[in-house]
Each structure stands twice: as C-alpha cells, then as structure tokens.
Amino acid sequence: LSFLVQALQTNTSLTKMTLNCNDRIGQEGMKLVLKLLNDISSIKSTLLSNHTLRRITFEDNFDYAAYTYTGIEAEIKRVLDINEYNKNNPDAAARQKVIQTQLSSEIRAGMRRLQGLDDDKKSPLTDLGPLLLPEVLAIVDTHHCVGEFFELFRTCVADLWTTINRKRVLQQRRDEVSKQMEALVEEKKELDTEIDLIEQAEVKIEAKSSKRARIA
C-alpha cells in the first residue's frame, strides 16, 4: 500500500480507487491513505496533498452512502468529500482543507494523532512567513469561532511582533538609503560642475595654444 500511496501523491487523473480486504490494510495503511489526502504535518504539506482522488471503497459492492464511518475512516471521508465538492478545482480543495483542518486547533490536533504525529504546540502558520499572517487570521475570523481566532493569534503573536519590528528596521534602513542617495546626487552635481569648469579651462588653453601657433 505504501508504494501505491507514493505513486498517488502526484496523481492528477485517478478519482476513484478500491482497496479490497480492509482488515489487512490495518491502521497503519489507513494512516497512509489519510496522509495522502491531507498531510497535516504543515500547511505546505496539506497544500501538496492529493486533491484529485474523490472516492475510496474498501470492498466489492461497497455502499458508500450507507456505510458508517468512524475514527480515521471518518477523516478520510471528510477530505474525500472536500475533493468531490471541488472536483474541478484542486486549488480550491487545498484551500478548503487548510481552512477546515489546519486552522481549527481541535481538528488539527485530532488529525495529527490519527496520522501518528506528536501534538505540536507551535502555530501552524510558522512555516508561512509573517507577512501572510494578517490574511490568514482574517480567514480564521471568517470561518471559525472567536475563540479559535484568539488561540491562533496567541500562538503566532511572536511572529507578528517580529514582522512589526522588521518593518520598522526596513523603514529606517530605507530612510538612511534615501538620504545617502540624496547626498550622492548632490555630490554628482558638484563633480559635474567641477568637470565642466575643467573642460572649459581646457578649451581656453587649447584656443590660446592654437592662436600662438598661427602667429608663430
């Protein structure tokens, strides 16, 4: 199964798959399938997951609608349904997975446990870069409760502060560079003036030399 999962990581065409003998797949195999569909280890990993596969059946004559999904199977169905809903737009599927799973602390923690990952306390936004934080926080405010917004804000406040400090440093450096450029422009003007004076003096000297030559 691991070889099949690896092959499907870059799949952009296969939409349905049947895995017979579910009892032999086991929990480890189910973890691989869930990770294929939504790698919860980071937002970047979620974005790079498989957003094309829309249905997985685990036995012949499988009743997809009537089956009772629990535990890891329920999470697999969740992300398969996202792929199905966005079947003509994998980018939209990726975005929805990030919003529903990465930006919900409870769901993210549950998904990490199901995939055998440690309960990482750091913000999922760490790998995004601080300049994207305001936009992501706005998305959380739109799609999740106020408590979720403040929880995410609490975990990334250090990154936000880093951004603010860096902005100030960059602004100060920009002002310094602007002053240096102004000074260089003035210096260039002075040099141009001095060069013009020298060239004018050279023209006069050359004219006098030519005049003396003609007299002689």
Short mmCIF file of C-alpha atoms in Angstrom, two decimals:
data_model
loop_
_atom_site.label_atom_id
_atom_site.label_comp_id
_atom_site.label_asym_id
_atom_site.label_seq_id
_atom_site.Cartn_x
_atom_site.Cartn_y
_atom_site.Cartn_z
CA LEU A 1 0.00 0.00 0.00
CA SER A 2 2.87 2.40 0.75
CA PHE A 3 4.08 2.11 -2.86
CA LEU A 4 0.57 2.88 -4.14
CA VAL A 5 0.27 5.90 -1.85
CA GLN A 6 3.62 7.24 -3.04
CA ALA A 7 2.53 6.86 -6.65
CA LEU A 8 -0.72 8.72 -5.95
CA GLN A 9 0.99 11.70 -4.35
CA THR A 10 1.40 13.32 -7.75
CA ASN A 11 -1.82 11.90 -9.22
CA THR A 12 -3.95 14.36 -11.18
CA SER A 13 -6.22 11.91 -13.01
CA LEU A 14 -7.33 8.97 -10.83
CA THR A 15 -10.57 9.88 -8.99
CA LYS A 16 -11.78 6.50 -7.66
CA MET A 17 -9.96 3.60 -6.03
CA THR A 18 -11.00 0.27 -4.49
CA LEU A 19 -8.97 -1.25 -1.65
CA ASN A 20 -10.23 -4.78 -1.00
CA CYS A 21 -9.58 -6.62 2.27
CA ASN A 22 -9.75 -3.62 4.54
CA ASP A 23 -8.87 -5.78 7.56
CA ARG A 24 -5.44 -6.44 6.03
CA ILE A 25 -4.81 -2.78 5.35
CA GLY A 26 -4.85 -2.07 9.07
CA GLN A 27 -4.49 1.22 10.91
CA GLU A 28 -1.05 1.94 9.50
CA GLY A 29 -2.38 1.62 5.99
CA MET A 30 -5.32 3.88 6.82
CA LYS A 31 -2.87 6.46 8.20
CA LEU A 32 -1.03 6.41 4.88
CA VAL A 33 -4.30 6.97 2.99
CA LEU A 34 -5.29 9.87 5.25
CA LYS A 35 -1.84 11.42 4.94
CA LEU A 36 -2.05 11.08 1.15
CA LEU A 37 -5.30 13.06 1.12
CA ASN A 38 -4.36 15.61 3.78
CA ASP A 39 -0.85 15.62 5.21
CA ILE A 40 -1.47 17.54 8.42
CA SER A 41 2.21 17.96 9.33
CA SER A 42 2.20 21.52 7.95
CA ILE A 43 0.08 23.86 5.87
CA LYS A 44 2.52 23.43 2.99
CA SER A 45 2.15 19.64 3.22
CA THR A 46 -1.65 19.96 3.15
CA LEU A 47 -1.43 22.13 0.04
CA LEU A 48 0.77 19.48 -1.63
CA SER A 49 -1.57 16.58 -0.74
CA ASN A 50 -3.75 14.69 -3.22
CA HIS A 51 -6.80 16.80 -4.17
CA THR A 52 -7.94 14.64 -7.12
CA LEU A 53 -8.98 11.32 -5.52
CA ARG A 54 -12.67 11.60 -4.64
CA ARG A 55 -13.82 8.12 -3.64
CA ILE A 56 -12.16 5.11 -1.98
CA THR A 57 -14.08 1.86 -1.44
CA PHE A 58 -12.73 -0.86 0.81
CA GLU A 59 -14.56 -3.89 -0.54
CA ASP A 60 -16.60 -5.11 -3.52
CA ASN A 61 -20.22 -3.92 -3.63
CA PHE A 62 -19.32 -1.22 -1.10
CA ASP A 63 -22.30 1.01 -0.18
CA TYR A 64 -20.57 4.37 0.03
CA ALA A 65 -23.64 6.27 1.22
CA ALA A 66 -24.90 3.79 3.82
CA TYR A 67 -21.55 2.91 5.41
CA THR A 68 -20.99 4.14 8.96
CA TYR A 69 -17.67 5.97 9.16
CA THR A 70 -15.81 6.24 12.45
CA GLY A 71 -12.37 7.36 13.58
CA ILE A 72 -9.79 7.55 10.84
CA GLU A 73 -12.30 6.46 8.20
CA ALA A 74 -14.46 9.48 9.05
CA GLU A 75 -11.50 11.80 8.49
CA ILE A 76 -10.68 10.09 5.20
CA LYS A 77 -14.29 10.62 4.10
CA ARG A 78 -14.12 14.27 5.19
CA VAL A 79 -11.22 15.05 2.87
CA LEU A 80 -12.62 12.88 0.06
CA ASP A 81 -15.82 14.90 0.27
CA ILE A 82 -13.78 18.12 0.02
CA ASN A 83 -12.12 16.75 -3.12
CA GLU A 84 -15.53 15.78 -4.51
CA TYR A 85 -17.05 19.20 -3.78
CA ASN A 86 -14.13 20.89 -5.52
CA LYS A 87 -13.67 18.25 -8.22
CA ASN A 88 -12.90 20.74 -10.95
CA ASN A 89 -10.69 22.96 -8.82
CA PRO A 90 -7.88 21.24 -6.86
CA ASP A 91 -6.58 24.60 -5.63
CA ALA A 92 -9.95 25.29 -4.03
CA ALA A 93 -9.87 21.82 -2.43
CA ALA A 94 -6.44 22.53 -0.99
CA ARG A 95 -7.60 25.87 0.41
CA GLN A 96 -10.69 24.30 1.97
CA LYS A 97 -8.61 21.58 3.63
CA VAL A 98 -6.33 24.22 5.14
CA ILE A 99 -9.31 26.23 6.43
CA GLN A 100 -11.22 23.25 7.84
CA THR A 101 -8.34 21.26 9.33
CA GLN A 102 -5.15 23.32 9.72
CA LEU A 103 -6.88 26.45 11.03
CA SER A 104 -9.00 24.56 13.56
CA SER A 105 -6.89 23.68 16.59
CA GLU A 106 -9.19 20.83 17.68
CA ILE A 107 -9.45 19.18 14.27
CA ARG A 108 -5.74 19.70 13.61
CA ALA A 109 -4.81 18.03 16.91
CA GLY A 110 -7.12 15.09 16.17
CA MET A 111 -5.72 14.69 12.66
CA ARG A 112 -2.16 14.76 13.98
CA ARG A 113 -2.99 11.95 16.43
CA LEU A 114 -4.62 9.88 13.68
CA GLN A 115 -1.54 10.31 11.48
CA GLY A 116 0.79 9.33 14.32
CA LEU A 117 2.29 12.80 14.75
CA ASP A 118 3.22 14.48 18.01
CA ASP A 119 0.86 17.10 19.41
CA ASP A 120 2.82 20.07 18.10
CA LYS A 121 2.17 23.18 20.16
CA LYS A 122 3.64 25.65 17.69
CA SER A 123 1.44 27.68 15.38
CA PRO A 124 0.65 26.04 12.02
CA LEU A 125 1.41 29.45 10.50
CA THR A 126 5.10 29.30 11.40
CA ASP A 127 6.15 27.98 8.00
CA LEU A 128 4.12 30.53 6.06
CA GLY A 129 6.15 33.61 6.82
CA PRO A 130 4.96 36.53 8.94
CA LEU A 131 3.82 38.69 6.02
CA LEU A 132 0.92 36.27 5.35
CA LEU A 133 -0.30 36.19 8.96
CA PRO A 134 -2.82 39.06 8.73
CA GLU A 135 -4.54 37.48 5.71
CA VAL A 136 -4.69 34.03 7.34
CA LEU A 137 -6.03 35.48 10.60
CA ALA A 138 -8.75 37.20 8.59
CA ILE A 139 -9.70 33.82 7.09
CA VAL A 140 -9.88 32.27 10.57
CA ASP A 141 -12.07 35.14 11.76
CA THR A 142 -14.44 34.47 8.84
CA HIS A 143 -14.65 30.66 9.02
CA HIS A 144 -14.14 29.83 12.71
CA CYS A 145 -15.29 30.98 16.12
CA VAL A 146 -13.80 33.92 18.03
CA GLY A 147 -12.03 31.54 20.41
CA GLU A 148 -10.22 29.87 17.53
CA PHE A 149 -9.12 33.27 16.23
CA PHE A 150 -7.61 34.25 19.56
CA GLU A 151 -5.97 30.85 20.05
CA LEU A 152 -4.26 31.12 16.68
CA PHE A 153 -3.38 34.75 17.31
CA ARG A 154 -1.82 33.79 20.67
CA THR A 155 0.41 31.16 19.07
CA CYS A 156 1.66 33.46 16.31
CA VAL A 157 1.85 36.79 18.17
CA ALA A 158 5.65 36.47 18.36
CA ASP A 159 5.81 36.17 14.57
CA LEU A 160 3.55 39.19 14.21
CA TRP A 161 5.77 41.19 16.54
CA THR A 162 8.81 40.09 14.54
CA THR A 163 7.10 41.39 11.42
CA ILE A 164 6.36 44.73 13.06
CA ASN A 165 9.94 45.09 14.29
CA ARG A 166 11.35 44.09 10.92
CA LYS A 167 9.09 46.61 9.21
CA ARG A 168 10.48 49.35 11.41
CA VAL A 169 14.05 48.25 10.73
CA LEU A 170 13.38 48.21 7.00
CA GLN A 171 11.77 51.64 7.12
CA GLN A 172 14.75 53.06 8.99
CA ARG A 173 17.16 51.49 6.53
CA ARG A 174 15.13 52.82 3.61
CA ASP A 175 15.28 56.34 5.07
CA GLU A 176 19.04 56.02 5.51
CA VAL A 177 19.45 54.83 1.92
CA SER A 178 17.28 57.71 0.68
CA LYS A 179 19.47 60.21 2.48
CA GLN A 180 22.59 58.56 1.08
CA MET A 181 21.11 58.71 -2.42
CA GLU A 182 20.29 62.42 -2.00
CA ALA A 183 23.85 63.08 -0.81
CA LEU A 184 25.22 61.14 -3.79
CA VAL A 185 23.05 63.15 -6.18
CA GLU A 186 24.39 66.40 -4.71
CA GLU A 187 27.93 65.08 -4.88
CA LYS A 188 27.40 64.14 -8.55
CA LYS A 189 26.18 67.67 -9.29
CA GLU A 190 29.31 69.13 -7.67
CA LEU A 191 31.54 66.74 -9.62
CA ASP A 192 29.73 67.57 -12.88
CA THR A 193 30.21 71.30 -12.20
CA GLU A 194 33.89 70.86 -11.46
CA ILE A 195 34.38 68.73 -14.59
CA ASP A 196 32.59 71.39 -16.68
CA LEU A 197 34.93 74.09 -15.30
CA ILE A 198 37.97 71.96 -16.09
CA GLU A 199 36.72 71.27 -19.61
CA GLN A 200 36.03 74.98 -20.16
CA ALA A 201 39.56 75.80 -18.96
CA GLU A 202 40.96 73.16 -21.30
CA VAL A 203 39.08 74.66 -24.24
CA LYS A 204 40.51 78.13 -23.44
CA ILE A 205 44.03 76.75 -23.12
CA GLU A 206 43.67 74.88 -26.42
CA ALA A 207 42.34 78.02 -28.10
CA LYS A 208 45.28 80.09 -26.85
CA SER A 209 47.72 77.41 -28.00
CA SER A 210 46.19 77.38 -31.46
CA LYS A 211 46.33 81.19 -31.66
CA ARG A 212 50.03 81.27 -30.69
CA ALA A 213 50.76 78.57 -33.25
CA ARG A 214 49.19 80.63 -36.03
CA ILE A 215 51.11 83.77 -35.00
CA ALA A 216 54.34 81.88 -34.96
#
